[in-house]
Coordinates of C-alpha atoms in Angstrom, one line a residue:
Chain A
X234 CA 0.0 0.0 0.0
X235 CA 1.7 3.5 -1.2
X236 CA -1.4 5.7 -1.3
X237 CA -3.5 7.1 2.0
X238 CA -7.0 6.9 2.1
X239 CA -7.4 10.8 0.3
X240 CA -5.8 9.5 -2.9
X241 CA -7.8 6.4 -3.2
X242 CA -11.2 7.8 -2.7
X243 CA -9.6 11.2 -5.4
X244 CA -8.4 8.2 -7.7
X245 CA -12.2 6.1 -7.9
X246 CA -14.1 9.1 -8.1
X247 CA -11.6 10.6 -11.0
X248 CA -12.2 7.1 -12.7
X249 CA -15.7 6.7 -11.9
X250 CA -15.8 9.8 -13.3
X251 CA -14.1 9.1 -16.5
X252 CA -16.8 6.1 -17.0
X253 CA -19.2 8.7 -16.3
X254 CA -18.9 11.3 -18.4
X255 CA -17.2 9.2 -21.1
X256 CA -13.8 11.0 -21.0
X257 CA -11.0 9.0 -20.9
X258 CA -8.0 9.5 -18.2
X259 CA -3.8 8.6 -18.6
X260 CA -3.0 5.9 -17.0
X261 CA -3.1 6.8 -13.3
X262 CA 0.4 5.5 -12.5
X263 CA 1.9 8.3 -14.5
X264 CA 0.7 10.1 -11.8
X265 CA 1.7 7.7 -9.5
X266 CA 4.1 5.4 -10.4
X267 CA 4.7 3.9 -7.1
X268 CA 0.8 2.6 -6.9
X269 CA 0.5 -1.2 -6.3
X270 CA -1.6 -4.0 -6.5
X271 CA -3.0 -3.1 -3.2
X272 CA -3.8 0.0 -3.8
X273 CA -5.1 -0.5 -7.5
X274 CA -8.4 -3.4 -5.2
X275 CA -8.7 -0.3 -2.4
X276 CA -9.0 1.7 -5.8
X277 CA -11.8 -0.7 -7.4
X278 CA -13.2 -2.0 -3.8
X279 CA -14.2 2.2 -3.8
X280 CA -15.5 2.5 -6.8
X281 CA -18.0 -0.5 -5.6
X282 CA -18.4 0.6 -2.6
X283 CA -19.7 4.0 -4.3
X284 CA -22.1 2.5 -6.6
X285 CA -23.3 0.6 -4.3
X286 CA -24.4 3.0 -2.1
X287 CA -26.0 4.7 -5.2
X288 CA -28.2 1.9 -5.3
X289 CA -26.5 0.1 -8.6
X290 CA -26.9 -3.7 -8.1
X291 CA -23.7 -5.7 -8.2
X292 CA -24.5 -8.8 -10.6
X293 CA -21.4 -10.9 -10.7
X294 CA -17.7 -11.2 -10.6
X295 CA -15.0 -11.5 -13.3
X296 CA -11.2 -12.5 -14.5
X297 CA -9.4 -10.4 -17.2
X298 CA -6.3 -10.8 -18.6
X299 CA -6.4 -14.6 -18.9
X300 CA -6.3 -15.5 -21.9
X301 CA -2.4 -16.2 -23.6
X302 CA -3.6 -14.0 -26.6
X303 CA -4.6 -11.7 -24.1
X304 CA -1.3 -11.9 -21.7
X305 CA 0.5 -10.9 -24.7
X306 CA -1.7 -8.6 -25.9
X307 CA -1.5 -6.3 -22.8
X308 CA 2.2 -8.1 -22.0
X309 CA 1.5 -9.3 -18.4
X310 CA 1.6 -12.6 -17.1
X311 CA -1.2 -13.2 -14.6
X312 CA -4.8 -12.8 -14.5
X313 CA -6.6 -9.5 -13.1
X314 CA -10.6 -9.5 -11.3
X315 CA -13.1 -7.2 -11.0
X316 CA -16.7 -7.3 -10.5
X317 CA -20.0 -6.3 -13.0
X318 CA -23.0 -4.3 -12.2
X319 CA -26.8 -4.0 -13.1
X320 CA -25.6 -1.2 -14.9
X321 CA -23.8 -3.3 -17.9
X322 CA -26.0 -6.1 -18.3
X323 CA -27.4 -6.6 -21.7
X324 CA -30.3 -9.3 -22.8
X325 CA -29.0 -12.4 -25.4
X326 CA -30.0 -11.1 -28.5
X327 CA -30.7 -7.7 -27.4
X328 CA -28.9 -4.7 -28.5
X329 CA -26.3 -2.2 -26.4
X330 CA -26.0 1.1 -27.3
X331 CA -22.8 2.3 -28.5
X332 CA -22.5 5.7 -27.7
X333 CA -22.5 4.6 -23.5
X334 CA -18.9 3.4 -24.3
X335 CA -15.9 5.3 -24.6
X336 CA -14.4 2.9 -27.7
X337 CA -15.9 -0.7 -26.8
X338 CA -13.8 -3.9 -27.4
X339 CA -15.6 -7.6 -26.8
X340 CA -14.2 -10.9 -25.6
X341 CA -15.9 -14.4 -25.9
X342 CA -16.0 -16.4 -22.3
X343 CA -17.5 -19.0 -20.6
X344 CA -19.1 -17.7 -17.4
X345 CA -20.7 -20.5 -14.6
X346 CA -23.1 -19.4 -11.5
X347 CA -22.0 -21.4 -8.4
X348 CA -24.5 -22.9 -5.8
X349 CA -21.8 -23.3 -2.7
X350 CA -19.8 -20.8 -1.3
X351 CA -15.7 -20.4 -2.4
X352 CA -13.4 -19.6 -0.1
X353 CA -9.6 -19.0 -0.4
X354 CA -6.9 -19.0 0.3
X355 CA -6.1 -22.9 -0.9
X356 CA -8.9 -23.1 -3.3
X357 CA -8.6 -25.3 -6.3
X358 CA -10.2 -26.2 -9.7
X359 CA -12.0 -29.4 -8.3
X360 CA -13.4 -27.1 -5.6
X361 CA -14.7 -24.3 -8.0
X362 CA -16.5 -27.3 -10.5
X363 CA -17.9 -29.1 -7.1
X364 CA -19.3 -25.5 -6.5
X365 CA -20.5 -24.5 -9.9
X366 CA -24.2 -24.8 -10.8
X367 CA -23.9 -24.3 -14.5
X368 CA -22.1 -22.8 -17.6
X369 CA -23.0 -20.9 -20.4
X370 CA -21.4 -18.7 -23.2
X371 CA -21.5 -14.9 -22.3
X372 CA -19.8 -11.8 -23.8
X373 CA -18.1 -9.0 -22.2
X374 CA -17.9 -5.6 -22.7
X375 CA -15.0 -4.0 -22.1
X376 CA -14.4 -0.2 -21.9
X377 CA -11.0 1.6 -20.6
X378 CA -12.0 4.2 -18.9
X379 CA -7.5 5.1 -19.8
X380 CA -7.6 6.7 -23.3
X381 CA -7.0 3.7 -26.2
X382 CA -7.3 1.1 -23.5
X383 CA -3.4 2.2 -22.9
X384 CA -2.6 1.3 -19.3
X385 CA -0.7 -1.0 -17.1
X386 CA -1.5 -4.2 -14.9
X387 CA -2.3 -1.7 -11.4
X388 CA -4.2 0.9 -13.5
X389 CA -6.6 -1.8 -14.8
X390 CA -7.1 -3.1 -11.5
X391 CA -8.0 0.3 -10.3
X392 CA -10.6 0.7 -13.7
X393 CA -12.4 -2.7 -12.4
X394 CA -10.2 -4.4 -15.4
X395 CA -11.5 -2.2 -17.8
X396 CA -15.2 -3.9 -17.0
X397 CA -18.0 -2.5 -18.8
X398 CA -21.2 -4.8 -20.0
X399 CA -21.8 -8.0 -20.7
X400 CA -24.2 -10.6 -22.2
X401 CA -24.9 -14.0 -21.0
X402 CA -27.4 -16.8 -22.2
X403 CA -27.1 -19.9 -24.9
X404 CA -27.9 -22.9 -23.4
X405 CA -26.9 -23.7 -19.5
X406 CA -25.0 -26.8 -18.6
X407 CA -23.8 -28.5 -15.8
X408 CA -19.8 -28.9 -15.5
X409 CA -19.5 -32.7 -15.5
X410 CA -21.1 -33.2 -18.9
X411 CA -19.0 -31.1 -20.0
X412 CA -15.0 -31.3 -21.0
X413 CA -14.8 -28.0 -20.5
X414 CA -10.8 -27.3 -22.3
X415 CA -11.6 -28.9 -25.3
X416 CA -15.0 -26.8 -25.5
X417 CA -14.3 -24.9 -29.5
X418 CA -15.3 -20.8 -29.5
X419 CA -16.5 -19.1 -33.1
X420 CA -16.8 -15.4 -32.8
X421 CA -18.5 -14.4 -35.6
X422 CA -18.4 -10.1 -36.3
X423 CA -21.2 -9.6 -38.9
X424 CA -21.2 -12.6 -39.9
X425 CA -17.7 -13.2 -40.5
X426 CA -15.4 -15.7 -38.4
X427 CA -13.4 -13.4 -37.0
X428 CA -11.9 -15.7 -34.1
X429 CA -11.7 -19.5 -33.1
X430 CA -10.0 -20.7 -30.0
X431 CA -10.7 -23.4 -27.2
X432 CA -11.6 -22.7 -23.8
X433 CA -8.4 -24.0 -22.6
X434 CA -6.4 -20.7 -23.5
X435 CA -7.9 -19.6 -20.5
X436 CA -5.2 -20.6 -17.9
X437 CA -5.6 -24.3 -19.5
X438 CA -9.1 -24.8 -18.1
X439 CA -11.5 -21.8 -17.2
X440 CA -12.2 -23.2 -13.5
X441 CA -8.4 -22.0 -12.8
X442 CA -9.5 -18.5 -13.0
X443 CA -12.2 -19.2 -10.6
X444 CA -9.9 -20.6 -7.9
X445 CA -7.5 -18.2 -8.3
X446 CA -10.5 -15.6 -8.0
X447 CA -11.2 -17.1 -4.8
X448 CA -7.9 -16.9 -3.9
X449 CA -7.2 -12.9 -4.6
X450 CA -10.7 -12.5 -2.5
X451 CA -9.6 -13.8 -0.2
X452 CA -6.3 -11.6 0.5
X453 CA -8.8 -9.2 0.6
X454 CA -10.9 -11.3 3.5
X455 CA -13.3 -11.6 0.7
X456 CA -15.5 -14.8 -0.5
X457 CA -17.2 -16.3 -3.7
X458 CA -20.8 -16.0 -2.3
X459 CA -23.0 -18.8 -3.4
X460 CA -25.4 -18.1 -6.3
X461 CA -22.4 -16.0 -8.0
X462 CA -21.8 -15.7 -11.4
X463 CA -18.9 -15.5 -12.8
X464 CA -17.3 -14.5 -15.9
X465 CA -14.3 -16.6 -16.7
X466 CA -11.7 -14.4 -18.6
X467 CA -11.6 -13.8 -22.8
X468 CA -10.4 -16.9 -24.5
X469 CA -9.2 -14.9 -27.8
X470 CA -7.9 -11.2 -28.1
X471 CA -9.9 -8.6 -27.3
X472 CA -12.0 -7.4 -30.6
X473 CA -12.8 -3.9 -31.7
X474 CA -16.5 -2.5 -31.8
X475 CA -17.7 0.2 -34.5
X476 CA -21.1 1.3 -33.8
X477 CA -23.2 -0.9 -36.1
X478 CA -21.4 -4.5 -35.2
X479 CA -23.3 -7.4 -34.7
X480 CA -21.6 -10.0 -32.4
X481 CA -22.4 -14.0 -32.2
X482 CA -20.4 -16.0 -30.3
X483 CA -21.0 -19.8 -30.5
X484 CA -19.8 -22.4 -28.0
X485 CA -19.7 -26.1 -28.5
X486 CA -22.1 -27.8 -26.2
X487 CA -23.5 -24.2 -24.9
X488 CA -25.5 -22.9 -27.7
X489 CA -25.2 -19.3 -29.0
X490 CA -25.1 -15.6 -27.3
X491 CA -25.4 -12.4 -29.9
X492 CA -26.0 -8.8 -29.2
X493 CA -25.6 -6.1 -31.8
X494 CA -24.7 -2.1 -31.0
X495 CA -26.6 0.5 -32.2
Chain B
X128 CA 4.5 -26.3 -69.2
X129 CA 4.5 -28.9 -71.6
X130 CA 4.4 -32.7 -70.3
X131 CA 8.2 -33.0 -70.6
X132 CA 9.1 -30.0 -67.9
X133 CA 5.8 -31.3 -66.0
X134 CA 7.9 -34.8 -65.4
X135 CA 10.9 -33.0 -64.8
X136 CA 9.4 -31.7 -62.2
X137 CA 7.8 -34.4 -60.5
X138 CA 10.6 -36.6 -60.7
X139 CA 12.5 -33.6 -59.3
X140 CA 10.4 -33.1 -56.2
X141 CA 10.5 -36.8 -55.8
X142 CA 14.0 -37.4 -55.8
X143 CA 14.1 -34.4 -53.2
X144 CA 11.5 -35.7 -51.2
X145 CA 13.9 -39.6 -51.0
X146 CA 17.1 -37.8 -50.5
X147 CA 16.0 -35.0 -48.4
X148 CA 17.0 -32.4 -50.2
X149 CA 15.6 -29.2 -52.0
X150 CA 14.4 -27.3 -54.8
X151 CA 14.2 -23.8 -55.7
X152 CA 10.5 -22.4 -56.2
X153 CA 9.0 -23.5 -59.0
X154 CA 8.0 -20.2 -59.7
X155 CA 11.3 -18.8 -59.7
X156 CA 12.6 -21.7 -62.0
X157 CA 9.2 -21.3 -64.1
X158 CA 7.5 -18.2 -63.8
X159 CA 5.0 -19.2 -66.1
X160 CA 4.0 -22.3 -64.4
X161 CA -0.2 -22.4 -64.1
X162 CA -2.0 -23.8 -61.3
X163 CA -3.1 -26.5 -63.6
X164 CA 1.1 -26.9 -64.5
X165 CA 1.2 -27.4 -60.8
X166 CA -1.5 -30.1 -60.2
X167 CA 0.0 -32.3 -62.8
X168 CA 3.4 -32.3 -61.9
X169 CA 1.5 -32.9 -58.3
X170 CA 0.3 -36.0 -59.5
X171 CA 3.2 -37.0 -61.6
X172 CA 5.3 -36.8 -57.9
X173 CA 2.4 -39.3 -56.9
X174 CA 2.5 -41.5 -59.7
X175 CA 6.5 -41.6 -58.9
X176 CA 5.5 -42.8 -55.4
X177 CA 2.9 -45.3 -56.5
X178 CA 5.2 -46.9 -59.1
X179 CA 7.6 -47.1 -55.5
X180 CA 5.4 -49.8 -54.1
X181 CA 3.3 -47.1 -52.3
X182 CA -0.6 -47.0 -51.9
X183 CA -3.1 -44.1 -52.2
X184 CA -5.5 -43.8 -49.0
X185 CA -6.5 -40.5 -49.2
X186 CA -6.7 -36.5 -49.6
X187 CA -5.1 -33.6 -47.9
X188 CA -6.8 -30.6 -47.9
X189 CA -4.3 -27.0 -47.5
X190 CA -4.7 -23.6 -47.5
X191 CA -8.4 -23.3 -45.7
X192 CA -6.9 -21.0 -42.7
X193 CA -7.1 -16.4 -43.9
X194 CA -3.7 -17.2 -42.0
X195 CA -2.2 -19.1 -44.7
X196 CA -4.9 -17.4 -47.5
X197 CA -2.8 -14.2 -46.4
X198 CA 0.7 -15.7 -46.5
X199 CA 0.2 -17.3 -50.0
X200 CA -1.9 -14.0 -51.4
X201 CA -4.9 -16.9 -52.2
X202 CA -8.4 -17.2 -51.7
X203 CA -8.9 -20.6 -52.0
X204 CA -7.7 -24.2 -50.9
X205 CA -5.6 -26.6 -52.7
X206 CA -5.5 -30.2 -52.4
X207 CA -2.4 -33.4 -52.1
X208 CA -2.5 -37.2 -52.3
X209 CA -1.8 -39.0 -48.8
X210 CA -0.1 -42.6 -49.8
X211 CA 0.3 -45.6 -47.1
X212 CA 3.8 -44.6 -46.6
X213 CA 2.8 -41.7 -44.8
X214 CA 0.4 -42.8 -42.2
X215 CA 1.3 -42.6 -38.8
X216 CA -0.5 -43.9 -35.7
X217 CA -1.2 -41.9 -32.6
X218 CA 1.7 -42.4 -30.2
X219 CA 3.9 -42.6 -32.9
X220 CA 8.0 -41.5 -33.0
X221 CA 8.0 -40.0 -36.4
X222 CA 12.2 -40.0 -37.6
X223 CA 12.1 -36.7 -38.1
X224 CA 15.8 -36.6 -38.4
X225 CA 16.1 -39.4 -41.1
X226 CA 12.8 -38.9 -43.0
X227 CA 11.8 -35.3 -43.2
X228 CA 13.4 -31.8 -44.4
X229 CA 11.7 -28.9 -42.3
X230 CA 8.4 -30.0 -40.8
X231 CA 6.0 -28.2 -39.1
X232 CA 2.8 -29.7 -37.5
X233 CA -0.7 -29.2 -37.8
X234 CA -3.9 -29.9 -35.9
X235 CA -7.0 -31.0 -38.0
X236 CA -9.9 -33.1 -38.6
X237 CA -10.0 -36.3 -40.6
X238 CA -13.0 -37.5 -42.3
X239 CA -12.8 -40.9 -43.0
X240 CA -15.5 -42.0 -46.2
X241 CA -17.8 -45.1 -46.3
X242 CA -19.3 -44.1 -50.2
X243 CA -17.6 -42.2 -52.9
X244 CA -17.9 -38.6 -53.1
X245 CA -18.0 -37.7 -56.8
X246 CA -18.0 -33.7 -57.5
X247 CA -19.6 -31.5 -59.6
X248 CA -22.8 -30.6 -57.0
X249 CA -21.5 -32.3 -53.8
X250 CA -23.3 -30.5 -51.3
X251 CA -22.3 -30.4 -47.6
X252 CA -25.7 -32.8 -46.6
X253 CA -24.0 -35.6 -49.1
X254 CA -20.5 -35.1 -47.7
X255 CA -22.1 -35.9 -43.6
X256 CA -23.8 -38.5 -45.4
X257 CA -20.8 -40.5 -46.9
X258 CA -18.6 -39.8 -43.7
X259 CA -18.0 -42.8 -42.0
X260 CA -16.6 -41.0 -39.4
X261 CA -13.9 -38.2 -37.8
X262 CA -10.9 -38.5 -36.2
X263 CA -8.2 -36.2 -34.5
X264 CA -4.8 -36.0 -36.4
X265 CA -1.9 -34.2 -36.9
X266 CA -0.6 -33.6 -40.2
X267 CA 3.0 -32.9 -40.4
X268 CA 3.7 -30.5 -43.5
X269 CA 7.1 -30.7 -45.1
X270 CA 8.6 -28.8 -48.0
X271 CA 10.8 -29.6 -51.1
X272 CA 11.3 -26.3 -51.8
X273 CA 14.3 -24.6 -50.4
X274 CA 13.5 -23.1 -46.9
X275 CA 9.7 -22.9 -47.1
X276 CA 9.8 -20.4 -50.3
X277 CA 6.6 -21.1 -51.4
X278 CA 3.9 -19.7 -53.6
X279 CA 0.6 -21.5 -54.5
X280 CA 1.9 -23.2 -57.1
X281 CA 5.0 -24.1 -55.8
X282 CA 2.7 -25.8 -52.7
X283 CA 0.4 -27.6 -54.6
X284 CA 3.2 -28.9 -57.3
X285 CA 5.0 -30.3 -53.9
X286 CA 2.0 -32.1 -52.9
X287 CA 0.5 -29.4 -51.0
X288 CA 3.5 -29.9 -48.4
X289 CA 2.2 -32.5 -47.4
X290 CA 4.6 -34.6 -45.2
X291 CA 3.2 -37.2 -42.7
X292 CA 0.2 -38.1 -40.6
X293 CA -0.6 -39.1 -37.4
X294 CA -3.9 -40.2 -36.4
X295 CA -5.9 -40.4 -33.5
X296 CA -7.2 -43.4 -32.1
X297 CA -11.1 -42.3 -31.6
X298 CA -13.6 -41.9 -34.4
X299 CA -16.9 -40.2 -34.0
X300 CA -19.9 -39.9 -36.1
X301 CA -19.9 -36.6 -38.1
X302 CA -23.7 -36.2 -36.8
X303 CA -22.6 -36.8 -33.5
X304 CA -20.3 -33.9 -33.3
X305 CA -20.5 -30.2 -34.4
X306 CA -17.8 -29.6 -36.5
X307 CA -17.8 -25.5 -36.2
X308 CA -17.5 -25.3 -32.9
X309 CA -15.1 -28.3 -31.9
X310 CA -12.6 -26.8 -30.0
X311 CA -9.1 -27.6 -30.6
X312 CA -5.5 -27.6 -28.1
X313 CA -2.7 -28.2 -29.2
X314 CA 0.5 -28.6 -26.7
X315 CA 3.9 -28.5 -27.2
X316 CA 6.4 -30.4 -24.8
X317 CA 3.5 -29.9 -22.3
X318 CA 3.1 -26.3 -22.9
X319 CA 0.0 -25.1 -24.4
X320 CA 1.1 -23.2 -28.0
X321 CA -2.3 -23.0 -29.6
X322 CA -6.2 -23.4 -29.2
X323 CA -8.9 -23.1 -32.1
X324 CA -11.9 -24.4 -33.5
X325 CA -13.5 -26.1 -36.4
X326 CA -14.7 -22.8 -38.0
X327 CA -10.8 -21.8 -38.4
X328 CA -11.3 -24.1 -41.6
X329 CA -13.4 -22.2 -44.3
X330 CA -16.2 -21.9 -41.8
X331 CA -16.7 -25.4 -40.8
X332 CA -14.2 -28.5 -42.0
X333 CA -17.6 -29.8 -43.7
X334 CA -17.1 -27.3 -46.0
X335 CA -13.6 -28.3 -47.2
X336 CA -14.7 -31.5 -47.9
X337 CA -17.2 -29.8 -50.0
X338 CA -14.7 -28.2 -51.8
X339 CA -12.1 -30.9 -52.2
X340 CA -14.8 -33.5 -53.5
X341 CA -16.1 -30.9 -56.0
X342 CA -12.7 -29.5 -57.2
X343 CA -11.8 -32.8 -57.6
X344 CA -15.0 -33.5 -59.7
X345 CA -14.0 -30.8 -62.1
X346 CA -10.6 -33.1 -62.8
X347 CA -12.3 -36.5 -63.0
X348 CA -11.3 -37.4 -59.8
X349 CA -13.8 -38.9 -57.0
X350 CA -13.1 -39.4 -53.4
X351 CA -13.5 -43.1 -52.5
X352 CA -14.9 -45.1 -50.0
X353 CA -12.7 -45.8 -47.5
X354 CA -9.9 -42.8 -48.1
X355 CA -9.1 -40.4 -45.4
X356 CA -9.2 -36.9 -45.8
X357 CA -7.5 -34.1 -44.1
X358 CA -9.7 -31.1 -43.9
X359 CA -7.0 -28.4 -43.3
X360 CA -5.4 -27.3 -40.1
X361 CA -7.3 -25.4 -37.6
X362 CA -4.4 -24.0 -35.5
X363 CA -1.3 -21.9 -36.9
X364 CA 1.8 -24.5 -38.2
X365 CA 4.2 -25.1 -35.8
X366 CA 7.9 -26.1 -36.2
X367 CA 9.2 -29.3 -34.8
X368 CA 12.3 -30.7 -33.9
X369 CA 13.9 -33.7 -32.9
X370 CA 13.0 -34.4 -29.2
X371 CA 9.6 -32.5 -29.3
X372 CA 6.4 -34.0 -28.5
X373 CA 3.3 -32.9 -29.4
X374 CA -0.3 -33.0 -28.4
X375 CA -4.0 -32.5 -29.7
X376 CA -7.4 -32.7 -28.1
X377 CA -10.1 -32.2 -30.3
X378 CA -13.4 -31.5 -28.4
X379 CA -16.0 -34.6 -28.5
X380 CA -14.0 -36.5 -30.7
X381 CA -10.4 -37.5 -29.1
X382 CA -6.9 -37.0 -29.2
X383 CA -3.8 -37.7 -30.7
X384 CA 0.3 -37.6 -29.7
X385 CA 3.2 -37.7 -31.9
X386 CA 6.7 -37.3 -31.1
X387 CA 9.3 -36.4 -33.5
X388 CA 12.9 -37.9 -33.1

């Protein structure tokens, strides 16, 4: 921890801010390059905490950065979390308009909805799939609130990894009929394959992001709540959105989730 | 290219492919030569093979990835003979060092026929319907040309750089699976290098068979009952060495392991 309590609550509201009013910020650590990982969750845990309190509903949890396309995209090396709100959630087929976004990318995921509690530290992929209820295919929305999504590993963290929508639907399925690595991803951008990858590019199986989910929580004396969903981590590259773009993403076993921005 | 240059050729690539050698781009050599040149001197390097004692059991099917589309400056697929010689099963040590020149591995599907498949106006509902089955396989590419210096035609001429296969040991029925979405993972020496899915192939690997059997069709040639054919890869090629071990997972179908000595 390098910052007092002052500069964390200045930092969320500048960001929250930024998401706001749609202006886009320099990377905070420019400012102050010293800011760590512990300060980057006090950042995000008040920026929660805020919308909270203005009565926004907090809908589910997520991993970023997880994905080996991804890691080399944004040249880190481990995963990041943050958490999605009533505020970004979009019905299957429905459409999201563009011009809430700063410059929208999407990634493909598989997200599951657990029916036990997870608690770290110690937690473990066996754990997270006796505690999962279901998967299904969803999409995120992603939005920097750092102009061109430029920014490091603590600045994301800070921006609730860059969290901004997402869509979830297809068809539900329980994890053990389910080899969930192999599972093949189509994203198609209207109507064009624009991405194929397996769901093992996230950490080798997507339950590992999970556990180590659980694991970050619980550093912060945090817990997986039962009934929680949870949004995996992209399993290809990040992809560009121009207003206009209609987005299906098809999962083997799990059906089909689409939206479209307008 | 008249048939004279067209034999040259063939026996050219051939004797490259038994002595491990290489030959400069035929499209340096012959910038003339047509895609048609290319196929006959393609099956001329077959017919070399076959006179050899070897057997024909199937079809390859290359260039179905924008990855490669892109490299080449194509927009379409080509297509290479797959003779007993170059069947591999899943497990396999493949002498690398003794037997192949540069190879570089790939990750498909392999459709395995029970009726003939006879082109023009194959549609994808006739190609599920004469598919015995899928399997996972690796196909190991290989070029006689020196140092990968390819252009279309030089690929195709060279049978599509096609070098060996390995197949799987699981076969599913093609309406058992769907093809599109099957994921793919491909590890390298236990490290994960790549990940895809069927629609990395043209759209779905259904599809390439479509195209093969009715490219094929426009040349008089069927696919048979029985035959094997490679789809195209649905992960990026990958370079192997002597020592390296490989593995695929296809999703709902099985997997397959090869390493290269």
């Amino acid at each position: 921890m390098t910052l007092d309590k002052d500069t964390i609550a200045k930092l969320a509201a500048r960001l929250e801010a930024a998401e706001r009013n749609r202006e886009p910020l320099t990377k905070i650590t420019d400012e102050y390059p010293a800011l760590d990982y512990e300060d980057a969750y006090a950042i995000q845990d008040t920026i929660r905490a805020s919308k909270l309190a203005a009565g926004v509903r907090v809908t589910g949890l997520k991993a970023g950065l997880t994905s080996q396309a991804k890691m080399r995209q944004m040249n880190v090396t481990e995963p990041v979390f943050g958490f999605l709100t009533d505020q970004g959630a979009y019905p299957d087929g429905g459409e999201v308009p563009f011009d809430k976004f700063i410059a929208p990318r999407i990634e493909a995921e598989i997200a599951l909805v657990t029916h036990t509690e997870l608690r770290g530290p110690g937690c473990h992929l066996a754990q997270v799939l006796a505690a999962t209820d279901f998967v299904l295919p969803a999409v995120e929305i992603l939005d920097s609130r750092y102009r061109d999504f430029k920014f490091d590993l603590v600045s994301v963290v800070a921006d609730n990894t860059s969290a901004a929508g997402f869509v979830a639907g297809g068809r539900p399925r329980r994890v053990n009929e389910l080899d969930l690595p192999t599972l093949g991803l189509v994203v198609e951008k209207n109507g064009q394959v624009v991405e194929t990858a397996a769901a093992a590019a996230v950490l080798g199986h997507p339950a590992t992001s999970v556990a180590m989910l659980a694991n970050n929580l619980a550093r912060r004396g945090q817990v997986i709540p039962a009934g929680t969903f949870i949004m995996t981590g992209g399993i290809t590259a990040a992809i560009s959105i121009a207003r206009g773009d209609a987005i299906t993403v098809r999962i083997q076993e799990l059906g089909s989730v689409s939206l479209r921005f307008a | 290219m008249d048939a004279q240059e067209i034999t040259r050729y063939g026996d050219a690539l051939y004797a490259a492919m038994t002595g491990r050698t290489t030959i400069a781009p035929l499209t340096t050599t012959s910038p003339d030569i047509s895609i048609d040149d290319a196929y006959l001197i393609s099956r001329h390097f077959l017919e070399r093979r076959l006179a050899a004692g070897e057997r024909l059991v199937g079809k390859k099917i290359g260039v179905t990835s924008k990855a490669v589309m892109t490299m080449l400056n194509v927009h379409q697929p080509d297509f290479g003979y797959l003779t007993d010689r170059m069947m591999y099963a899943t497990g396999a040590e493949v002498p690398a060092s003794s037997t192949l020149i540069a190879p570089r591995a790939e990750g498909e599907i392999a459709f395995v026929l029970k009726r003939d498949l006879r082109g023009p106006g194959v549609t994808n509902a006739d190609v599920i319907r004469a598919t015995e089955f899928v399997m996972p396989c690796f196909e190991i590419v290989d070029s006689r040309i020196t140092d990968w210096k390819i252009k279309i035609a030089d690929t195709i001429a060279d049978n599509a750089s096609c070098g060996v296969v390995v197949m799987g040991d699981r076969a599913v029925r093609p309406t058992d699976v769907d093809l599109s979405t099957c994921g793919i993972v491909v590890t390298l020496n236990g490290e994960i290098i790549s990940t895809g899915a069927g629609a990395a192939a043209l759209g779905s690997p259904v599809n390439c068979v479509t195209w093969l059997a009715n490219t094929l069709g426009a040349r008089g040639i069927a696919l048979e009952a029985g035959e094997v054919i490679l789809s195209g890869s649905l992960v990026p090629l990958q370079p192997v060495k002597p020592g390296d071990n490989m593995h695929l997972a296809l999703g709902g179908i099985g997997q397959c392991a090869v390493r290269f000595t």
